[in-house]
């Protein structure tokens, strides 16, 4: 089935600002709350949020097999479960509805008043009910930097790293959408030079620049998803900030890896950008040496040219300071390989599951995806635009991540994931 929604000649009758992340060729999916406290599944064009539940009630999706309440829910899980054919049909239809040459909704002011909202007048929600969250560790540059700092500078990568996508199970209960603040966590740390740990506020709170992909139902328990089919089960992508506390992590990660240092908060962007929308931005991933085992081998372009940046904005400062510019294409292990490896032992993957890429770092300091790397463990503080220095994230700093793809014809973006770090929670 052709992806007609990607037609770069198509224009919308809704105004779209220049360099918007959300032209009519994007059509992401999300969930929002209206001023009337109605939760609905929606999409976005320019600076407008569009109520897909209202469109469905008014028969704009006639001819597409959808349950009666498909878009009148508070998550996208059921829609994602319907599979790739339905996603493409709906996205193509939305593009037709808002095409500049289609008068059906364009000239119906009554319907438009019901369907279209200014983006500032809605409150974005988590787009899916995330049953399980897996975080991978798939940037070779990041893994190498971590190995140099905390393990062995001469042998930074463990032997298994180049043979399989390394990952661990995260915590879905503390995944939050952009705009929700995060409290500095409490935890055990081992002060430098001491033999006994202490309990108190984490001192080294960090961001991790990541993306994540959202899956549909993929398999029954015991079934492996072949590498050449994995992409059919990936609905789309979001930006992800996997908050971390490096001092807690340093004390707890041996022998089983990070635990409380990472599960206190994970922030994601609210709009899921579909794989269909990202199709024009395919690119090759880094050459894998040694060649993976046969079940992980793939040919062709399976990465995406997604420009990423991170900025820090202190409280009261108008202009954020960009501290990282990276790109998703640096990732050593692809999303297909991550999903196939995840199911290789028969693990079941469900609709709405989320899988983080792991910190995305490039080959230069400017492209590192965490403060741990940018400041090299706090030894090389960076200066922000307001003249203050940072080794890690201070209380009341806001971390802002953005991402977009761009070629000579179209720009497709994710918006942003923005979260403020507050002091430790005080129980009232």
mmCIF file of C-alpha atoms in Angstrom, residues 26-428:
data_model
loop_
_atom_site.group_PDB
_atom_site.id
_atom_site.type_symbol
_atom_site.label_atom_id
_atom_site.label_comp_id
_atom_site.label_asym_id
_atom_site.label_seq_id
_atom_site.Cartn_x
_atom_site.Cartn_y
_atom_site.Cartn_z
ATOM 1 C CA UNK A 26 4.305 14.149 9.502
ATOM 2 C CA UNK A 27 0.911 13.287 11.049
ATOM 3 C CA UNK A 28 2.115 11.913 14.392
ATOM 4 C CA UNK A 29 -0.210 10.358 16.958
ATOM 5 C CA UNK A 30 -0.777 11.344 20.560
ATOM 6 C CA UNK A 31 -3.348 11.772 23.318
ATOM 7 C CA UNK A 32 -4.489 15.116 24.701
ATOM 8 C CA UNK A 33 -6.872 16.668 27.201
ATOM 9 C CA UNK A 34 -9.118 19.508 25.998
ATOM 10 C CA UNK A 35 -10.300 22.524 28.012
ATOM 11 C CA UNK A 36 -13.567 20.637 28.463
ATOM 12 C CA UNK A 37 -11.603 17.857 30.220
ATOM 13 C CA UNK A 38 -12.206 15.434 27.371
ATOM 14 C CA UNK A 39 -9.366 13.006 26.667
ATOM 15 C CA UNK A 40 -8.993 12.029 23.024
ATOM 16 C CA UNK A 41 -6.580 10.458 20.573
ATOM 17 C CA UNK A 42 -5.255 13.071 18.196
ATOM 18 C CA UNK A 43 -2.747 14.206 15.656
ATOM 19 C CA UNK A 44 -0.974 17.490 15.003
ATOM 20 C CA UNK A 45 -0.496 19.722 11.968
ATOM 21 C CA UNK A 46 1.462 22.929 12.517
ATOM 22 C CA UNK A 47 0.295 24.461 15.783
ATOM 23 C CA UNK A 48 -3.051 22.686 15.747
ATOM 24 C CA UNK A 49 -4.114 19.586 17.676
ATOM 25 C CA UNK A 50 -6.755 17.546 15.856
ATOM 26 C CA UNK A 51 -9.370 15.425 17.625
ATOM 27 C CA UNK A 52 -9.450 12.065 15.835
ATOM 28 C CA UNK A 53 -12.274 10.841 18.063
ATOM 29 C CA UNK A 54 -14.506 13.652 16.804
ATOM 30 C CA UNK A 55 -13.472 12.967 13.208
ATOM 31 C CA UNK A 56 -14.407 9.312 13.635
ATOM 32 C CA UNK A 57 -17.802 10.186 15.144
ATOM 33 C CA UNK A 58 -18.525 12.366 12.122
ATOM 34 C CA UNK A 59 -17.640 9.500 9.739
ATOM 35 C CA UNK A 60 -14.471 10.961 8.278
ATOM 36 C CA UNK A 61 -12.863 7.498 8.510
ATOM 37 C CA UNK A 62 -15.691 5.786 6.644
ATOM 38 C CA UNK A 63 -14.443 2.738 4.729
ATOM 39 C CA UNK A 64 -11.625 1.971 7.176
ATOM 40 C CA UNK A 65 -12.374 -0.894 9.554
ATOM 41 C CA UNK A 66 -12.105 0.618 13.028
ATOM 42 C CA UNK A 67 -13.881 -0.211 16.270
ATOM 43 C CA UNK A 68 -16.498 2.430 17.121
ATOM 44 C CA UNK A 69 -14.450 3.855 19.990
ATOM 45 C CA UNK A 70 -10.977 3.483 18.460
ATOM 46 C CA UNK A 71 -10.058 7.143 18.913
ATOM 47 C CA UNK A 72 -12.287 7.906 21.892
ATOM 48 C CA UNK A 73 -9.887 6.353 24.384
ATOM 49 C CA UNK A 74 -7.158 7.637 26.650
ATOM 50 C CA UNK A 75 -4.354 5.624 25.027
ATOM 51 C CA UNK A 76 -3.243 4.562 21.561
ATOM 52 C CA UNK A 77 -2.813 0.905 22.519
ATOM 53 C CA UNK A 78 -5.863 -0.440 20.649
ATOM 54 C CA UNK A 79 -5.035 1.545 17.520
ATOM 55 C CA UNK A 80 -1.439 0.309 17.618
ATOM 56 C CA UNK A 81 -2.694 -3.278 18.059
ATOM 57 C CA UNK A 82 -4.575 -3.025 14.748
ATOM 58 C CA UNK A 83 -1.279 -3.183 12.881
ATOM 59 C CA UNK A 84 0.600 -1.528 10.063
ATOM 60 C CA UNK A 85 -2.168 -1.689 7.439
ATOM 61 C CA UNK A 86 -4.573 0.264 9.661
ATOM 62 C CA UNK A 87 -1.907 2.802 10.688
ATOM 63 C CA UNK A 88 -1.159 3.565 7.051
ATOM 64 C CA UNK A 89 -4.822 3.763 6.006
ATOM 65 C CA UNK A 90 -5.641 6.194 8.825
ATOM 66 C CA UNK A 91 -2.569 8.352 8.258
ATOM 67 C CA UNK A 92 -3.272 8.530 4.523
ATOM 68 C CA UNK A 93 -6.885 9.484 5.229
ATOM 69 C CA UNK A 94 -5.876 12.268 7.638
ATOM 70 C CA UNK A 95 -3.556 13.671 4.968
ATOM 71 C CA UNK A 96 -6.475 13.666 2.507
ATOM 72 C CA UNK A 97 -8.854 15.358 4.975
ATOM 73 C CA UNK A 98 -6.462 18.232 5.578
ATOM 74 C CA UNK A 99 -5.199 18.519 2.001
ATOM 75 C CA UNK A 100 -5.533 22.046 0.669
ATOM 76 C CA UNK A 101 -7.667 20.777 -2.226
ATOM 77 C CA UNK A 102 -10.202 18.872 -0.090
ATOM 78 C CA UNK A 103 -13.183 21.097 0.904
ATOM 79 C CA UNK A 104 -15.081 18.501 2.985
ATOM 80 C CA UNK A 105 -13.793 19.649 6.389
ATOM 81 C CA UNK A 106 -12.073 22.819 5.198
ATOM 82 C CA UNK A 107 -15.420 24.461 4.342
ATOM 83 C CA UNK A 108 -17.425 23.061 7.258
ATOM 84 C CA UNK A 109 -16.967 25.587 10.070
ATOM 85 C CA UNK A 110 -19.216 23.667 12.465
ATOM 86 C CA UNK A 111 -17.103 20.539 12.178
ATOM 87 C CA UNK A 112 -13.853 22.494 12.341
ATOM 88 C CA UNK A 113 -14.878 24.069 15.643
ATOM 89 C CA UNK A 114 -15.337 20.593 17.097
ATOM 90 C CA UNK A 115 -12.214 18.982 15.638
ATOM 91 C CA UNK A 116 -9.424 21.568 15.697
ATOM 92 C CA UNK A 117 -7.701 23.048 18.765
ATOM 93 C CA UNK A 118 -4.846 25.457 19.221
ATOM 94 C CA UNK A 119 -1.939 23.422 20.556
ATOM 95 C CA UNK A 120 -1.657 25.833 23.523
ATOM 96 C CA UNK A 121 -5.217 24.978 24.563
ATOM 97 C CA UNK A 122 -4.651 21.257 25.081
ATOM 98 C CA UNK A 123 -2.682 19.279 27.650
ATOM 99 C CA UNK A 124 -0.631 16.425 26.270
ATOM 100 C CA UNK A 125 -0.833 13.045 28.004
ATOM 101 C CA UNK A 126 1.230 9.851 27.843
ATOM 102 C CA UNK A 127 0.304 8.513 24.400
ATOM 103 C CA UNK A 128 0.288 4.838 25.364
ATOM 104 C CA UNK A 129 -0.221 2.666 28.407
ATOM 105 C CA UNK A 130 3.320 1.315 28.647
ATOM 106 C CA UNK A 131 3.227 -2.204 30.000
ATOM 107 C CA UNK A 132 6.936 -2.878 29.730
ATOM 108 C CA UNK A 133 9.956 -0.657 29.194
ATOM 109 C CA UNK A 134 13.350 -1.906 28.055
ATOM 110 C CA UNK A 135 16.386 0.364 27.828
ATOM 111 C CA UNK A 136 19.217 -0.640 25.525
ATOM 112 C CA UNK A 137 22.881 0.356 25.565
ATOM 113 C CA UNK A 138 23.522 0.577 21.828
ATOM 114 C CA UNK A 139 25.847 3.511 21.157
ATOM 115 C CA UNK A 140 29.386 2.281 20.733
ATOM 116 C CA UNK A 141 30.792 5.733 21.468
ATOM 117 C CA UNK A 142 28.791 5.998 24.690
ATOM 118 C CA UNK A 143 29.657 2.484 25.832
ATOM 119 C CA UNK A 144 33.329 3.157 25.096
ATOM 120 C CA UNK A 145 33.312 6.423 27.041
ATOM 121 C CA UNK A 146 31.608 4.745 29.996
ATOM 122 C CA UNK A 147 34.105 1.893 29.941
ATOM 123 C CA UNK A 148 37.033 4.307 29.888
ATOM 124 C CA UNK A 149 35.710 6.269 32.858
ATOM 125 C CA UNK A 150 34.447 3.574 35.189
ATOM 126 C CA UNK A 151 36.159 0.345 34.174
ATOM 127 C CA UNK A 152 39.288 -0.121 32.044
ATOM 128 C CA UNK A 153 40.544 2.662 29.718
ATOM 129 C CA UNK A 154 42.524 0.118 27.694
ATOM 130 C CA UNK A 155 39.605 -2.313 27.277
ATOM 131 C CA UNK A 156 36.479 -0.176 27.597
ATOM 132 C CA UNK A 157 34.032 -2.530 25.871
ATOM 133 C CA UNK A 158 33.094 -5.815 27.476
ATOM 134 C CA UNK A 159 33.488 -8.794 25.089
ATOM 135 C CA UNK A 160 29.739 -9.373 24.657
ATOM 136 C CA UNK A 161 28.944 -5.784 23.606
ATOM 137 C CA UNK A 162 29.830 -6.193 19.918
ATOM 138 C CA UNK A 163 27.875 -9.454 19.635
ATOM 139 C CA UNK A 164 24.416 -8.451 20.853
ATOM 140 C CA UNK A 165 22.323 -5.422 21.851
ATOM 141 C CA UNK A 166 22.776 -5.056 25.604
ATOM 142 C CA UNK A 167 19.666 -3.967 27.513
ATOM 143 C CA UNK A 168 17.937 -4.018 30.861
ATOM 144 C CA UNK A 169 14.352 -3.814 32.045
ATOM 145 C CA UNK A 170 13.288 -0.351 33.163
ATOM 146 C CA UNK A 171 10.351 0.894 35.207
ATOM 147 C CA UNK A 172 7.178 1.931 33.352
ATOM 148 C CA UNK A 173 5.470 3.469 36.420
ATOM 149 C CA UNK A 174 7.675 6.569 36.330
ATOM 150 C CA UNK A 175 7.561 7.299 32.590
ATOM 151 C CA UNK A 176 6.139 10.795 32.170
ATOM 152 C CA UNK A 177 5.299 13.095 29.236
ATOM 153 C CA UNK A 178 7.123 16.321 28.456
ATOM 154 C CA UNK A 179 6.294 19.180 30.812
ATOM 155 C CA UNK A 180 6.150 17.127 34.010
ATOM 156 C CA UNK A 181 8.828 18.069 36.547
ATOM 157 C CA UNK A 182 11.155 15.557 38.198
ATOM 158 C CA UNK A 183 12.335 15.590 41.810
ATOM 159 C CA UNK A 184 15.979 15.037 42.650
ATOM 160 C CA UNK A 185 15.988 11.492 44.036
ATOM 161 C CA UNK A 186 17.268 10.263 47.362
ATOM 162 C CA UNK A 187 19.524 7.251 47.533
ATOM 163 C CA UNK A 188 22.583 5.445 48.805
ATOM 164 C CA UNK A 189 25.983 6.712 47.693
ATOM 165 C CA UNK A 190 29.545 6.026 48.750
ATOM 166 C CA UNK A 191 31.403 9.298 49.387
ATOM 167 C CA UNK A 192 34.890 9.525 47.915
ATOM 168 C CA UNK A 193 37.449 7.933 50.204
ATOM 169 C CA UNK A 194 34.859 6.430 52.552
ATOM 170 C CA UNK A 195 34.140 2.776 53.314
ATOM 171 C CA UNK A 196 30.503 3.118 54.395
ATOM 172 C CA UNK A 197 27.600 4.465 52.321
ATOM 173 C CA UNK A 198 25.308 7.337 53.235
ATOM 174 C CA UNK A 199 21.682 8.065 52.359
ATOM 175 C CA UNK A 200 20.681 11.464 51.007
ATOM 176 C CA UNK A 201 19.950 13.523 47.882
ATOM 177 C CA UNK A 202 21.743 12.400 44.746
ATOM 178 C CA UNK A 203 24.494 14.861 43.854
ATOM 179 C CA UNK A 204 25.144 13.865 40.229
ATOM 180 C CA UNK A 205 21.807 14.014 38.402
ATOM 181 C CA UNK A 206 22.256 13.562 34.660
ATOM 182 C CA UNK A 207 20.256 13.390 31.463
ATOM 183 C CA UNK A 208 20.617 10.711 28.826
ATOM 184 C CA UNK A 209 19.806 11.697 25.258
ATOM 185 C CA UNK A 210 17.785 8.848 23.776
ATOM 186 C CA UNK A 211 14.989 7.950 21.437
ATOM 187 C CA UNK A 212 12.518 5.135 21.986
ATOM 188 C CA UNK A 213 10.322 3.031 19.750
ATOM 189 C CA UNK A 214 6.802 1.838 20.505
ATOM 190 C CA UNK A 215 5.780 -1.675 19.485
ATOM 191 C CA UNK A 216 2.589 -3.388 18.470
ATOM 192 C CA UNK A 217 1.771 -6.951 19.547
ATOM 193 C CA UNK A 218 4.619 -8.949 18.049
ATOM 194 C CA UNK A 219 4.621 -12.578 19.095
ATOM 195 C CA UNK A 220 3.276 -15.334 21.262
ATOM 196 C CA UNK A 221 5.400 -16.501 24.164
ATOM 197 C CA UNK A 222 8.241 -18.656 22.843
ATOM 198 C CA UNK A 223 8.256 -17.127 19.340
ATOM 199 C CA UNK A 224 11.229 -15.184 17.928
ATOM 200 C CA UNK A 225 10.576 -12.278 15.532
ATOM 201 C CA UNK A 226 12.821 -12.705 12.468
ATOM 202 C CA UNK A 227 15.092 -9.766 11.733
ATOM 203 C CA UNK A 228 13.491 -9.189 8.320
ATOM 204 C CA UNK A 229 10.040 -8.807 9.919
ATOM 205 C CA UNK A 230 10.939 -6.757 12.992
ATOM 206 C CA UNK A 231 10.197 -3.371 11.445
ATOM 207 C CA UNK A 232 6.587 -4.355 10.742
ATOM 208 C CA UNK A 233 5.996 -4.381 14.502
ATOM 209 C CA UNK A 234 7.414 -0.916 15.239
ATOM 210 C CA UNK A 235 4.714 1.770 15.301
ATOM 211 C CA UNK A 236 6.867 4.845 15.728
ATOM 212 C CA UNK A 237 9.403 6.782 17.759
ATOM 213 C CA UNK A 238 9.593 9.402 20.523
ATOM 214 C CA UNK A 239 12.379 11.406 22.139
ATOM 215 C CA UNK A 240 13.433 10.087 25.534
ATOM 216 C CA UNK A 241 15.343 11.553 28.465
ATOM 217 C CA UNK A 242 16.370 8.686 30.709
ATOM 218 C CA UNK A 243 17.208 10.615 33.873
ATOM 219 C CA UNK A 244 20.147 9.140 35.780
ATOM 220 C CA UNK A 245 22.033 9.697 39.010
ATOM 221 C CA UNK A 246 25.671 8.869 38.520
ATOM 222 C CA UNK A 247 26.688 8.748 42.183
ATOM 223 C CA UNK A 248 23.895 6.298 43.051
ATOM 224 C CA UNK A 249 24.711 4.333 39.894
ATOM 225 C CA UNK A 250 28.410 4.063 40.754
ATOM 226 C CA UNK A 251 27.618 2.507 44.142
ATOM 227 C CA UNK A 252 24.835 0.130 43.056
ATOM 228 C CA UNK A 253 25.588 -1.043 39.511
ATOM 229 C CA UNK A 254 27.863 -3.973 40.419
ATOM 230 C CA UNK A 255 26.894 -6.809 40.042
ATOM 231 C CA UNK A 256 23.455 -6.417 38.393
ATOM 232 C CA UNK A 257 23.574 -2.994 36.766
ATOM 233 C CA UNK A 258 21.645 0.231 37.400
ATOM 234 C CA UNK A 259 18.483 0.123 39.496
ATOM 235 C CA UNK A 260 17.389 3.113 41.600
ATOM 236 C CA UNK A 261 19.826 5.354 39.725
ATOM 237 C CA UNK A 262 17.582 5.191 36.653
ATOM 238 C CA UNK A 263 14.053 4.158 37.563
ATOM 239 C CA UNK A 264 12.996 7.387 39.326
ATOM 240 C CA UNK A 265 11.983 9.188 36.105
ATOM 241 C CA UNK A 266 11.981 8.777 32.327
ATOM 242 C CA UNK A 267 10.583 11.635 30.230
ATOM 243 C CA UNK A 268 9.264 11.211 26.678
ATOM 244 C CA UNK A 269 7.957 13.523 23.971
ATOM 245 C CA UNK A 270 4.157 13.246 23.632
ATOM 246 C CA UNK A 271 3.814 12.802 19.849
ATOM 247 C CA UNK A 272 4.722 9.409 18.341
ATOM 248 C CA UNK A 273 6.231 9.928 14.897
ATOM 249 C CA UNK A 274 5.425 6.914 12.736
ATOM 250 C CA UNK A 275 7.983 4.852 10.881
ATOM 251 C CA UNK A 276 6.089 5.703 7.680
ATOM 252 C CA UNK A 277 6.774 9.406 8.269
ATOM 253 C CA UNK A 278 10.474 8.670 8.842
ATOM 254 C CA UNK A 279 10.777 6.529 5.696
ATOM 255 C CA UNK A 280 12.424 9.281 3.565
ATOM 256 C CA UNK A 281 15.237 9.617 6.091
ATOM 257 C CA UNK A 282 16.611 6.103 6.072
ATOM 258 C CA UNK A 283 20.369 5.834 6.238
ATOM 259 C CA UNK A 284 23.047 3.240 6.808
ATOM 260 C CA UNK A 285 24.147 2.397 10.328
ATOM 261 C CA UNK A 286 27.801 1.923 11.367
ATOM 262 C CA UNK A 287 29.597 -1.140 10.008
ATOM 263 C CA UNK A 288 29.403 -3.939 12.540
ATOM 264 C CA UNK A 289 32.655 -5.767 13.205
ATOM 265 C CA UNK A 290 32.637 -8.632 13.923
ATOM 266 C CA UNK A 291 29.588 -9.538 11.895
ATOM 267 C CA UNK A 292 26.659 -10.388 14.195
ATOM 268 C CA UNK A 293 25.366 -13.934 14.488
ATOM 269 C CA UNK A 294 22.983 -14.904 11.643
ATOM 270 C CA UNK A 295 19.762 -14.118 13.529
ATOM 271 C CA UNK A 296 20.871 -10.460 13.839
ATOM 272 C CA UNK A 297 22.225 -9.972 10.329
ATOM 273 C CA UNK A 298 20.444 -7.529 8.008
ATOM 274 C CA UNK A 299 21.089 -5.781 4.718
ATOM 275 C CA UNK A 300 20.069 -2.327 3.565
ATOM 276 C CA UNK A 301 19.447 0.933 5.369
ATOM 277 C CA UNK A 302 17.904 0.389 8.784
ATOM 278 C CA UNK A 303 18.864 3.558 10.633
ATOM 279 C CA UNK A 304 17.491 7.090 10.354
ATOM 280 C CA UNK A 305 19.129 10.501 9.990
ATOM 281 C CA UNK A 306 17.587 12.195 13.040
ATOM 282 C CA UNK A 307 19.299 15.360 14.268
ATOM 283 C CA UNK A 308 19.215 15.610 18.052
ATOM 284 C CA UNK A 309 20.092 18.329 20.531
ATOM 285 C CA UNK A 310 20.029 18.912 24.279
ATOM 286 C CA UNK A 311 19.821 22.271 26.032
ATOM 287 C CA UNK A 312 19.934 23.313 29.688
ATOM 288 C CA UNK A 313 17.835 26.273 30.851
ATOM 289 C CA UNK A 314 18.455 27.564 34.387
ATOM 290 C CA UNK A 315 15.477 29.038 36.203
ATOM 291 C CA UNK A 316 14.888 32.678 35.264
ATOM 292 C CA UNK A 317 17.113 32.498 32.177
ATOM 293 C CA UNK A 318 15.302 33.090 28.892
ATOM 294 C CA UNK A 319 17.765 31.496 26.464
ATOM 295 C CA UNK A 320 18.756 27.832 26.980
ATOM 296 C CA UNK A 321 22.344 26.701 26.379
ATOM 297 C CA UNK A 322 22.752 23.909 23.837
ATOM 298 C CA UNK A 323 25.160 21.381 25.363
ATOM 299 C CA UNK A 324 24.898 18.482 22.876
ATOM 300 C CA UNK A 325 24.223 17.989 19.172
ATOM 301 C CA UNK A 326 24.094 14.359 18.135
ATOM 302 C CA UNK A 327 22.377 12.084 15.614
ATOM 303 C CA UNK A 328 20.442 8.829 15.834
ATOM 304 C CA UNK A 329 22.433 7.420 12.893
ATOM 305 C CA UNK A 330 25.434 6.915 15.185
ATOM 306 C CA UNK A 331 23.698 3.985 16.903
ATOM 307 C CA UNK A 332 25.633 0.731 16.454
ATOM 308 C CA UNK A 333 22.662 -1.594 16.983
ATOM 309 C CA UNK A 334 19.459 -0.887 15.034
ATOM 310 C CA UNK A 335 15.897 -0.968 16.327
ATOM 311 C CA UNK A 336 15.254 -4.122 14.283
ATOM 312 C CA UNK A 337 18.192 -5.866 15.912
ATOM 313 C CA UNK A 338 17.060 -4.729 19.350
ATOM 314 C CA UNK A 339 13.534 -6.091 18.838
ATOM 315 C CA UNK A 340 14.689 -9.371 17.319
ATOM 316 C CA UNK A 341 17.216 -9.923 20.100
ATOM 317 C CA UNK A 342 14.557 -9.041 22.693
ATOM 318 C CA UNK A 343 12.326 -11.860 21.398
ATOM 319 C CA UNK A 344 15.153 -14.301 20.624
ATOM 320 C CA UNK A 345 14.539 -16.203 23.863
ATOM 321 C CA UNK A 346 10.767 -16.211 23.364
ATOM 322 C CA UNK A 347 10.046 -13.091 25.428
ATOM 323 C CA UNK A 348 6.608 -11.720 24.585
ATOM 324 C CA UNK A 349 6.311 -8.116 23.386
ATOM 325 C CA UNK A 350 2.950 -6.318 23.505
ATOM 326 C CA UNK A 351 1.234 -3.281 22.051
ATOM 327 C CA UNK A 352 2.473 -0.127 23.751
ATOM 328 C CA UNK A 353 5.764 -1.558 24.976
ATOM 329 C CA UNK A 354 8.578 0.981 24.836
ATOM 330 C CA UNK A 355 12.221 0.314 24.023
ATOM 331 C CA UNK A 356 14.839 2.997 24.633
ATOM 332 C CA UNK A 357 17.840 3.313 22.363
ATOM 333 C CA UNK A 358 20.296 3.910 25.142
ATOM 334 C CA UNK A 359 22.330 7.118 25.331
ATOM 335 C CA UNK A 360 23.096 8.430 21.832
ATOM 336 C CA UNK A 361 26.663 9.729 21.639
ATOM 337 C CA UNK A 362 28.662 10.637 18.572
ATOM 338 C CA UNK A 363 32.407 10.725 17.933
ATOM 339 C CA UNK A 364 33.075 14.233 19.313
ATOM 340 C CA UNK A 365 32.601 15.905 22.685
ATOM 341 C CA UNK A 366 29.935 18.150 21.149
ATOM 342 C CA UNK A 367 27.914 15.044 20.245
ATOM 343 C CA UNK A 368 28.092 13.243 23.592
ATOM 344 C CA UNK A 369 24.671 12.367 24.985
ATOM 345 C CA UNK A 370 25.141 12.810 28.753
ATOM 346 C CA UNK A 371 26.722 15.232 31.183
ATOM 347 C CA UNK A 372 28.855 12.382 32.491
ATOM 348 C CA UNK A 373 30.602 12.322 29.116
ATOM 349 C CA UNK A 374 30.432 16.035 28.312
ATOM 350 C CA UNK A 375 32.152 16.977 31.598
ATOM 351 C CA UNK A 376 34.090 13.698 31.763
ATOM 352 C CA UNK A 377 32.750 12.691 35.149
ATOM 353 C CA UNK A 378 32.599 16.287 36.395
ATOM 354 C CA UNK A 379 36.315 16.943 35.851
ATOM 355 C CA UNK A 380 35.712 19.380 32.963
ATOM 356 C CA UNK A 381 32.728 21.635 33.865
ATOM 357 C CA UNK A 382 30.949 23.454 31.069
ATOM 358 C CA UNK A 383 29.890 27.115 31.131
ATOM 359 C CA UNK A 384 26.299 28.082 30.303
ATOM 360 C CA UNK A 385 25.171 31.282 28.580
ATOM 361 C CA UNK A 386 24.433 32.939 31.931
ATOM 362 C CA UNK A 387 28.038 32.423 33.055
ATOM 363 C CA UNK A 388 27.311 29.636 35.540
ATOM 364 C CA UNK A 389 29.073 26.282 35.373
ATOM 365 C CA UNK A 390 27.644 22.779 35.338
ATOM 366 C CA UNK A 391 29.158 19.407 36.115
ATOM 367 C CA UNK A 392 25.716 17.818 36.276
ATOM 368 C CA UNK A 393 22.126 19.128 36.440
ATOM 369 C CA UNK A 394 21.274 21.654 39.172
ATOM 370 C CA UNK A 395 17.948 21.986 40.957
ATOM 371 C CA UNK A 396 15.505 24.129 38.939
ATOM 372 C CA UNK A 397 17.367 23.519 35.673
ATOM 373 C CA UNK A 398 15.148 22.511 32.760
ATOM 374 C CA UNK A 399 16.539 19.953 30.305
ATOM 375 C CA UNK A 400 15.153 20.333 26.774
ATOM 376 C CA UNK A 401 15.665 17.737 24.038
ATOM 377 C CA UNK A 402 14.667 18.242 20.414
ATOM 378 C CA UNK A 403 14.898 16.091 17.302
ATOM 379 C CA UNK A 404 14.111 16.391 13.612
ATOM 380 C CA UNK A 405 14.849 15.006 10.155
ATOM 381 C CA UNK A 406 15.331 17.269 7.155
ATOM 382 C CA UNK A 407 16.060 16.936 3.453
ATOM 383 C CA UNK A 408 15.650 19.308 0.514
ATOM 384 C CA UNK A 409 11.882 18.721 0.419
ATOM 385 C CA UNK A 410 10.526 18.283 3.933
ATOM 386 C CA UNK A 411 11.272 18.543 7.640
ATOM 387 C CA UNK A 412 9.780 15.975 10.040
ATOM 388 C CA UNK A 413 10.264 16.594 13.756
ATOM 389 C CA UNK A 414 9.379 15.270 17.185
ATOM 390 C CA UNK A 415 8.751 18.542 18.985
ATOM 391 C CA UNK A 416 10.520 18.393 22.309
ATOM 392 C CA UNK A 417 10.742 16.663 25.641
ATOM 393 C CA UNK A 418 11.256 19.224 28.370
ATOM 394 C CA UNK A 419 11.496 18.521 32.113
ATOM 395 C CA UNK A 420 12.517 20.610 35.097
ATOM 396 C CA UNK A 421 14.568 19.167 37.949
ATOM 397 C CA UNK A 422 13.102 20.108 41.328
ATOM 398 C CA UNK A 423 14.659 19.663 44.788
ATOM 399 C CA UNK A 424 13.945 16.393 46.621
ATOM 400 C CA UNK A 425 10.276 15.694 47.345
ATOM 401 C CA UNK A 426 9.149 16.775 50.791
ATOM 402 C CA UNK A 427 6.172 14.885 52.185
ATOM 403 C CA UNK A 428 3.580 17.263 53.579
#
